[in-house]
Amino acid sequence: MKEWLTVIAENAVLIIHAMALVIIVIGTIEAFLRSLCAVFSPSPGGRLFRDAYLRYARWLVGGLTFQLAADILETSIAPPWDEIGRVGAIAVRVSNGV
């Protein structure tokens, strides 16, 4: 039973990491395109840049949240102390608003 759950958890970790990768890549592409629009926009001020980076921050927080979930699952399978410390550091960083 333990081996079966370990296989499921390992596959779930891989899938969740892939989901985080997709979220971060999409957010990065969107932020890049919005920044280009802000550079070539005739409107003065930095509102377009600010809006682009605030949206990018939301994408990054989403991606980091998925990565944290994957790390928690990975730690539950075989938790060496260095991995537990790494997950704890990530959790503290995410809870402090990245």
Steps between C-alpha positions, in 0.01 A plus 500: 500500500783741588675438167176567312444829681863599439461446125181708494662778705809507276284532188287769666817695587612487137159613373473786751852621416400498131189703585715754687734520201210570264359770730837675533576480126158639402535780756848584377389517137202717593720734708749529214227587249334750736838662565560536128157662463588736787826599332330588174187650654444872445354545849743652750566372848579156624149367546528241222832373640358488851194309385717258302721425798208464740342244268838327467528483879163323512620242248819445697316459830274244334796309359686508831191374679488197270872442553449512874221242472728272299782545751267414788394180323860415419600555861223270621645213297857497634586801713874545548578797724639718222174468303292582807709813553463597133120464512489697824703782345272510195188501718634790708588694186157443342318591822697826519363606162798405281 
